[in-house]
């Protein structure tokens, strides 16, 4: 069975989030999927790099799940990248994540058209740093689950997104 690690980065995953909370709950209900609530684990921002690296080593598919913050990621995800993807481990002679798959699952509040291929800032462009990072450390880039108009999703639309997420996590 595939071992999937969902790293959920939302500062209020259980006390404010609707979309990411639903996605995290959906992921956690699937066999073989581990969800780590990173802001809950590190409320003071001090990341346990060893623990994160061990969790990643055990996974075949790693997911960075978060809301979009200012056309980028929440700051803890950026700090996670800076610290966990360490020289000698992820690159610079290290190959810990080589061949593993990386999927980004990101929700954005602005109108969905903003992020469409013919919109002003397509998701594909905005996610270039993450794709380049995957390339640099030898990970396989899996098509992202990118959700525009996240704040206006009806319950039925959110359920459909969660079903798609579940399928993608099991693919
Ligand atoms: C600090 C902050 C920055 C945000 N920046 C963006 C942004 O750049 N683009 C966007 O579409 N939505 C932005 N949003 C909206 C969030 O992406 C949106 O509320 C979230 O995806 C909804 O998911 P949730 O229900 O899990 O919180 C921002 C929200 C916050 C709090």
PDB file of C-alpha atoms and ligand atoms in Angstrom:
ATOM      1  CA  UNK A   1       0.000   0.000   0.000  1.00  0.00           C
ATOM      2  CA  UNK A   2       1.177   3.510  -0.766  1.00  0.00           C
ATOM      3  CA  UNK A   3       2.285   5.429   2.282  1.00  0.00           C
ATOM      4  CA  UNK A   4       0.982   8.979   1.958  1.00  0.00           C
ATOM      5  CA  UNK A   5       1.977  11.895   4.141  1.00  0.00           C
ATOM      6  CA  UNK A   6      -0.237  14.977   4.141  1.00  0.00           C
ATOM      7  CA  UNK A   7       1.501  17.975   5.670  1.00  0.00           C
ATOM      8  CA  UNK A   8      -1.315  20.384   6.458  1.00  0.00           C
ATOM      9  CA  UNK A   9      -0.269  23.995   6.960  1.00  0.00           C
ATOM     10  CA  UNK A  10      -3.191  26.090   8.173  1.00  0.00           C
ATOM     11  CA  UNK A  11      -2.852  28.347  11.230  1.00  0.00           C
ATOM     12  CA  UNK A  12      -6.457  27.570  12.209  1.00  0.00           C
ATOM     13  CA  UNK A  13      -7.075  24.108  10.812  1.00  0.00           C
ATOM     14  CA  UNK A  14      -9.542  23.184  13.566  1.00  0.00           C
ATOM     15  CA  UNK A  15     -10.784  26.612  14.583  1.00  0.00           C
ATOM     16  CA  UNK A  16     -11.609  28.623  11.519  1.00  0.00           C
ATOM     17  CA  UNK A  17     -10.769  26.660   8.395  1.00  0.00           C
ATOM     18  CA  UNK A  18     -13.612  25.220   6.357  1.00  0.00           C
ATOM     19  CA  UNK A  19     -11.886  23.989   3.192  1.00  0.00           C
ATOM     20  CA  UNK A  20      -8.582  22.747   4.568  1.00  0.00           C
ATOM     21  CA  UNK A  21     -10.311  21.239   7.562  1.00  0.00           C
ATOM     22  CA  UNK A  22     -12.576  19.222   5.270  1.00  0.00           C
ATOM     23  CA  UNK A  23      -9.622  18.134   3.135  1.00  0.00           C
ATOM     24  CA  UNK A  24      -7.562  17.136   6.171  1.00  0.00           C
ATOM     25  CA  UNK A  25     -10.448  15.145   7.631  1.00  0.00           C
ATOM     26  CA  UNK A  26     -11.003  13.432   4.307  1.00  0.00           C
ATOM     27  CA  UNK A  27      -7.320  12.543   4.031  1.00  0.00           C
ATOM     28  CA  UNK A  28      -7.146  11.258   7.608  1.00  0.00           C
ATOM     29  CA  UNK A  29     -10.025   8.858   6.936  1.00  0.00           C
ATOM     30  CA  UNK A  30      -8.080   7.008   4.225  1.00  0.00           C
ATOM     31  CA  UNK A  31      -5.983   3.928   5.045  1.00  0.00           C
ATOM     32  CA  UNK A  32      -2.297   4.553   4.554  1.00  0.00           C
ATOM     33  CA  UNK A  33      -2.594   8.336   4.843  1.00  0.00           C
ATOM     34  CA  UNK A  34      -1.012  10.216   7.750  1.00  0.00           C
ATOM     35  CA  UNK A  35      -1.964  13.845   8.312  1.00  0.00           C
ATOM     36  CA  UNK A  36       0.306  16.160  10.268  1.00  0.00           C
ATOM     37  CA  UNK A  37      -1.230  19.431  11.472  1.00  0.00           C
ATOM     38  CA  UNK A  38       1.968  21.435  11.283  1.00  0.00           C
ATOM     39  CA  UNK A  39       0.757  24.627  12.981  1.00  0.00           C
ATOM     40  CA  UNK A  40      -0.564  22.559  15.894  1.00  0.00           C
ATOM     41  CA  UNK A  41       2.720  20.659  16.126  1.00  0.00           C
ATOM     42  CA  UNK A  42       4.794  23.834  16.064  1.00  0.00           C
ATOM     43  CA  UNK A  43       2.758  26.668  17.582  1.00  0.00           C
ATOM     44  CA  UNK A  44       5.949  28.569  18.361  1.00  0.00           C
ATOM     45  CA  UNK A  45       7.308  28.029  14.845  1.00  0.00           C
ATOM     46  CA  UNK A  46      10.183  25.798  15.972  1.00  0.00           C
ATOM     47  CA  UNK A  47      10.124  22.858  13.603  1.00  0.00           C
ATOM     48  CA  UNK A  48      11.408  19.439  14.704  1.00  0.00           C
ATOM     49  CA  UNK A  49      13.475  18.878  11.579  1.00  0.00           C
ATOM     50  CA  UNK A  50      14.442  15.285  12.455  1.00  0.00           C
ATOM     51  CA  UNK A  51      10.824  14.283  13.044  1.00  0.00           C
ATOM     52  CA  UNK A  52       9.755  15.852   9.753  1.00  0.00           C
ATOM     53  CA  UNK A  53      12.565  14.157   7.856  1.00  0.00           C
ATOM     54  CA  UNK A  54      11.736  10.742   9.355  1.00  0.00           C
ATOM     55  CA  UNK A  55       8.063  11.207   8.423  1.00  0.00           C
ATOM     56  CA  UNK A  56       9.039  12.100   4.857  1.00  0.00           C
ATOM     57  CA  UNK A  57      11.427   9.171   4.544  1.00  0.00           C
ATOM     58  CA  UNK A  58       8.574   6.790   5.349  1.00  0.00           C
ATOM     59  CA  UNK A  59       6.288   8.231   2.652  1.00  0.00           C
ATOM     60  CA  UNK A  60       5.920   7.525  -1.071  1.00  0.00           C
ATOM     61  CA  UNK A  61       3.618  10.472  -1.715  1.00  0.00           C
ATOM     62  CA  UNK A  62       4.062  13.754   0.169  1.00  0.00           C
ATOM     63  CA  UNK A  63       1.343  16.424   0.036  1.00  0.00           C
ATOM     64  CA  UNK A  64       1.785  20.074   0.925  1.00  0.00           C
ATOM     65  CA  UNK A  65      -1.740  21.131   1.791  1.00  0.00           C
ATOM     66  CA  UNK A  66      -2.460  24.773   2.604  1.00  0.00           C
ATOM     67  CA  UNK A  67      -4.491  27.856   1.856  1.00  0.00           C
ATOM     68  CA  UNK A  68      -2.926  30.425  -0.456  1.00  0.00           C
ATOM     69  CA  UNK A  69      -1.564  33.408   1.467  1.00  0.00           C
ATOM     70  CA  UNK A  70      -0.603  36.401  -0.658  1.00  0.00           C
ATOM     71  CA  UNK A  71      -0.132  34.336  -3.817  1.00  0.00           C
ATOM     72  CA  UNK A  72       2.236  32.080  -1.930  1.00  0.00           C
ATOM     73  CA  UNK A  73       2.162  29.661   0.979  1.00  0.00           C
ATOM     74  CA  UNK A  74       1.675  30.225   4.716  1.00  0.00           C
ATOM     75  CA  UNK A  75       4.973  31.143   6.334  1.00  0.00           C
ATOM     76  CA  UNK A  76       5.346  27.852   8.244  1.00  0.00           C
ATOM     77  CA  UNK A  77       5.399  25.918   4.962  1.00  0.00           C
ATOM     78  CA  UNK A  78       8.165  28.173   3.656  1.00  0.00           C
ATOM     79  CA  UNK A  79      10.083  27.697   6.932  1.00  0.00           C
ATOM     80  CA  UNK A  80       9.503  23.939   6.629  1.00  0.00           C
ATOM     81  CA  UNK A  81      11.052  23.924   3.165  1.00  0.00           C
ATOM     82  CA  UNK A  82      13.998  26.034   4.306  1.00  0.00           C
ATOM     83  CA  UNK A  83      14.770  23.804   7.279  1.00  0.00           C
ATOM     84  CA  UNK A  84      13.599  20.288   6.437  1.00  0.00           C
ATOM     85  CA  UNK A  85      14.904  20.181   2.860  1.00  0.00           C
ATOM     86  CA  UNK A  86      18.411  20.379   4.233  1.00  0.00           C
ATOM     87  CA  UNK A  87      21.756  20.282   2.449  1.00  0.00           C
ATOM     88  CA  UNK A  88      23.180  16.768   2.640  1.00  0.00           C
ATOM     89  CA  UNK A  89      19.686  15.310   3.113  1.00  0.00           C
ATOM     90  CA  UNK A  90      17.491  16.555   0.266  1.00  0.00           C
ATOM     91  CA  UNK A  91      20.270  17.892  -1.960  1.00  0.00           C
ATOM     92  CA  UNK A  92      24.024  18.556  -1.839  1.00  0.00           C
ATOM     93  CA  UNK A  93      24.869  14.859  -1.789  1.00  0.00           C
ATOM     94  CA  UNK A  94      21.648  13.860  -0.048  1.00  0.00           C
ATOM     95  CA  UNK A  95      18.926  12.019  -1.952  1.00  0.00           C
ATOM     96  CA  UNK A  96      16.337  11.364   0.758  1.00  0.00           C
ATOM     97  CA  UNK A  97      13.289  12.350  -1.294  1.00  0.00           C
ATOM     98  CA  UNK A  98      14.463  11.289  -4.720  1.00  0.00           C
ATOM     99  CA  UNK A  99      11.813   9.399  -6.664  1.00  0.00           C
ATOM    100  CA  UNK A 100       9.043  10.176  -4.177  1.00  0.00           C
ATOM    101  CA  UNK A 101       5.981  12.052  -5.427  1.00  0.00           C
ATOM    102  CA  UNK A 102       5.061  15.576  -4.357  1.00  0.00           C
ATOM    103  CA  UNK A 103       1.552  16.961  -4.652  1.00  0.00           C
ATOM    104  CA  UNK A 104       0.440  20.453  -3.752  1.00  0.00           C
ATOM    105  CA  UNK A 105      -3.139  20.886  -2.518  1.00  0.00           C
ATOM    106  CA  UNK A 106      -3.907  24.582  -2.256  1.00  0.00           C
ATOM    107  CA  UNK A 107      -7.068  26.593  -1.746  1.00  0.00           C
ATOM    108  CA  UNK A 108      -7.427  30.218  -2.806  1.00  0.00           C
ATOM    109  CA  UNK A 109     -10.199  32.589  -1.843  1.00  0.00           C
ATOM    110  CA  UNK A 110     -10.222  34.785  -4.924  1.00  0.00           C
ATOM    111  CA  UNK A 111     -12.508  34.128  -7.841  1.00  0.00           C
ATOM    112  CA  UNK A 112     -11.623  30.864  -9.599  1.00  0.00           C
ATOM    113  CA  UNK A 113     -11.027  32.661 -12.917  1.00  0.00           C
ATOM    114  CA  UNK A 114      -8.051  34.504 -11.387  1.00  0.00           C
ATOM    115  CA  UNK A 115      -6.121  31.241 -11.439  1.00  0.00           C
ATOM    116  CA  UNK A 116      -7.376  29.685 -14.697  1.00  0.00           C
ATOM    117  CA  UNK A 117      -4.990  29.280 -17.641  1.00  0.00           C
ATOM    118  CA  UNK A 118      -6.572  32.373 -19.277  1.00  0.00           C
ATOM    119  CA  UNK A 119      -6.775  34.354 -16.022  1.00  0.00           C
ATOM    120  CA  UNK A 120      -4.237  36.900 -14.776  1.00  0.00           C
ATOM    121  CA  UNK A 121      -2.317  34.511 -12.500  1.00  0.00           C
ATOM    122  CA  UNK A 122      -2.729  30.856 -13.469  1.00  0.00           C
ATOM    123  CA  UNK A 123      -2.085  28.378 -10.669  1.00  0.00           C
ATOM    124  CA  UNK A 124       0.481  26.772 -12.936  1.00  0.00           C
ATOM    125  CA  UNK A 125       2.569  29.963 -12.850  1.00  0.00           C
ATOM    126  CA  UNK A 126       2.109  30.657  -9.158  1.00  0.00           C
ATOM    127  CA  UNK A 127       3.184  27.152  -8.202  1.00  0.00           C
ATOM    128  CA  UNK A 128       6.475  27.398 -10.114  1.00  0.00           C
ATOM    129  CA  UNK A 129       8.631  27.654  -6.946  1.00  0.00           C
ATOM    130  CA  UNK A 130       7.165  24.422  -5.605  1.00  0.00           C
ATOM    131  CA  UNK A 131       7.579  22.647  -8.946  1.00  0.00           C
ATOM    132  CA  UNK A 132      11.162  23.859  -9.231  1.00  0.00           C
ATOM    133  CA  UNK A 133      11.826  22.659  -5.685  1.00  0.00           C
ATOM    134  CA  UNK A 134      10.502  19.200  -6.546  1.00  0.00           C
ATOM    135  CA  UNK A 135      12.729  19.142  -9.619  1.00  0.00           C
ATOM    136  CA  UNK A 136      15.786  20.260  -7.640  1.00  0.00           C
ATOM    137  CA  UNK A 137      15.447  17.469  -5.084  1.00  0.00           C
ATOM    138  CA  UNK A 138      14.488  14.772  -7.576  1.00  0.00           C
ATOM    139  CA  UNK A 139      10.824  14.419  -6.645  1.00  0.00           C
ATOM    140  CA  UNK A 140       8.118  13.594  -9.152  1.00  0.00           C
ATOM    141  CA  UNK A 141       5.701  16.480  -9.565  1.00  0.00           C
ATOM    142  CA  UNK A 142       2.118  15.281  -9.352  1.00  0.00           C
ATOM    143  CA  UNK A 143      -0.629  17.460 -10.809  1.00  0.00           C
ATOM    144  CA  UNK A 144      -1.695  19.841  -8.011  1.00  0.00           C
ATOM    145  CA  UNK A 145      -5.165  19.976  -6.518  1.00  0.00           C
ATOM    146  CA  UNK A 146      -5.696  23.723  -6.825  1.00  0.00           C
ATOM    147  CA  UNK A 147      -8.997  25.199  -5.710  1.00  0.00           C
ATOM    148  CA  UNK A 148     -10.013  28.716  -6.705  1.00  0.00           C
ATOM    149  CA  UNK A 149     -13.028  30.523  -5.287  1.00  0.00           C
ATOM    150  CA  UNK A 150     -12.581  28.509  -2.101  1.00  0.00           C
ATOM    151  CA  UNK A 151     -14.591  30.830   0.109  1.00  0.00           C
ATOM    152  CA  UNK A 152     -17.664  30.601  -2.123  1.00  0.00           C
ATOM    153  CA  UNK A 153     -17.826  26.826  -2.496  1.00  0.00           C
ATOM    154  CA  UNK A 154     -21.221  25.398  -1.649  1.00  0.00           C
ATOM    155  CA  UNK A 155     -21.312  22.386   0.645  1.00  0.00           C
ATOM    156  CA  UNK A 156     -21.940  20.167  -2.386  1.00  0.00           C
ATOM    157  CA  UNK A 157     -19.005  21.683  -4.270  1.00  0.00           C
ATOM    158  CA  UNK A 158     -16.738  21.224  -1.270  1.00  0.00           C
ATOM    159  CA  UNK A 159     -17.854  17.585  -0.986  1.00  0.00           C
ATOM    160  CA  UNK A 160     -16.964  17.095  -4.661  1.00  0.00           C
ATOM    161  CA  UNK A 161     -13.505  18.625  -4.124  1.00  0.00           C
ATOM    162  CA  UNK A 162     -12.971  16.352  -1.115  1.00  0.00           C
ATOM    163  CA  UNK A 163     -13.948  13.308  -3.198  1.00  0.00           C
ATOM    164  CA  UNK A 164     -11.451  14.312  -5.880  1.00  0.00           C
ATOM    165  CA  UNK A 165      -8.802  14.754  -3.196  1.00  0.00           C
ATOM    166  CA  UNK A 166      -9.526  11.291  -1.802  1.00  0.00           C
ATOM    167  CA  UNK A 167      -9.193   9.786  -5.285  1.00  0.00           C
ATOM    168  CA  UNK A 168      -5.938  11.603  -5.903  1.00  0.00           C
ATOM    169  CA  UNK A 169      -4.485  10.482  -2.578  1.00  0.00           C
ATOM    170  CA  UNK A 170      -5.260   6.866  -3.447  1.00  0.00           C
ATOM    171  CA  UNK A 171      -4.098   7.009  -7.072  1.00  0.00           C
TER     172      UNK A 171
HETATM  173  C1  LIG B   1      -3.219  36.216   5.277  1.00  0.00           C
HETATM  174  C2  LIG B   1      -4.105  35.744   4.149  1.00  0.00           C
HETATM  175  C3  LIG B   1      -3.695  35.910   2.853  1.00  0.00           C
HETATM  176  C4  LIG B   1      -4.497  35.468   1.790  1.00  0.00           C
HETATM  177  N1  LIG B   1      -4.043  35.627   0.511  1.00  0.00           N
HETATM  178  C5  LIG B   1      -4.786  35.165  -0.514  1.00  0.00           C
HETATM  179  C6  LIG B   1      -4.316  35.295  -1.859  1.00  0.00           C
HETATM  180  O1  LIG B   1      -3.232  35.799  -2.129  1.00  0.00           O
HETATM  181  N2  LIG B   1      -5.117  34.837  -2.847  1.00  0.00           N
HETATM  182  C7  LIG B   1      -6.329  34.262  -2.601  1.00  0.00           C
HETATM  183  O2  LIG B   1      -7.007  33.865  -3.555  1.00  0.00           O
HETATM  184  N3  LIG B   1      -6.787  34.101  -1.337  1.00  0.00           N
HETATM  185  C8  LIG B   1      -6.046  34.540  -0.296  1.00  0.00           C
HETATM  186  N4  LIG B   1      -6.484  34.373   0.995  1.00  0.00           N
HETATM  187  C9  LIG B   1      -7.740  33.628   1.230  1.00  0.00           C
HETATM  188  C10 LIG B   1      -7.461  32.175   1.616  1.00  0.00           C
HETATM  189  O3  LIG B   1      -6.694  31.526   0.645  1.00  0.00           O
HETATM  190  C11 LIG B   1      -8.785  31.429   1.830  1.00  0.00           C
HETATM  191  O4  LIG B   1      -9.448  32.054   2.895  1.00  0.00           O
HETATM  192  C12 LIG B   1      -8.567  29.956   2.131  1.00  0.00           C
HETATM  193  O5  LIG B   1      -8.031  29.289   1.024  1.00  0.00           O
HETATM  194  C13 LIG B   1      -9.889  29.285   2.513  1.00  0.00           C
HETATM  195  O6  LIG B   1      -9.584  28.000   3.045  1.00  0.00           O
HETATM  196  P1  LIG B   1      -9.941  27.628   4.568  1.00  0.00           P
HETATM  197  O7  LIG B   1     -11.435  27.534   4.651  1.00  0.00           O
HETATM  198  O8  LIG B   1      -9.267  26.318   4.793  1.00  0.00           O
HETATM  199  O9  LIG B   1      -9.380  28.710   5.448  1.00  0.00           O
HETATM  200  C14 LIG B   1      -5.727  34.838   2.059  1.00  0.00           C
HETATM  201  C15 LIG B   1      -6.139  34.674   3.394  1.00  0.00           C
HETATM  202  C16 LIG B   1      -5.341  35.116   4.431  1.00  0.00           C
HETATM  203  C17 LIG B   1      -5.794  34.905   5.853  1.00  0.00           C
END
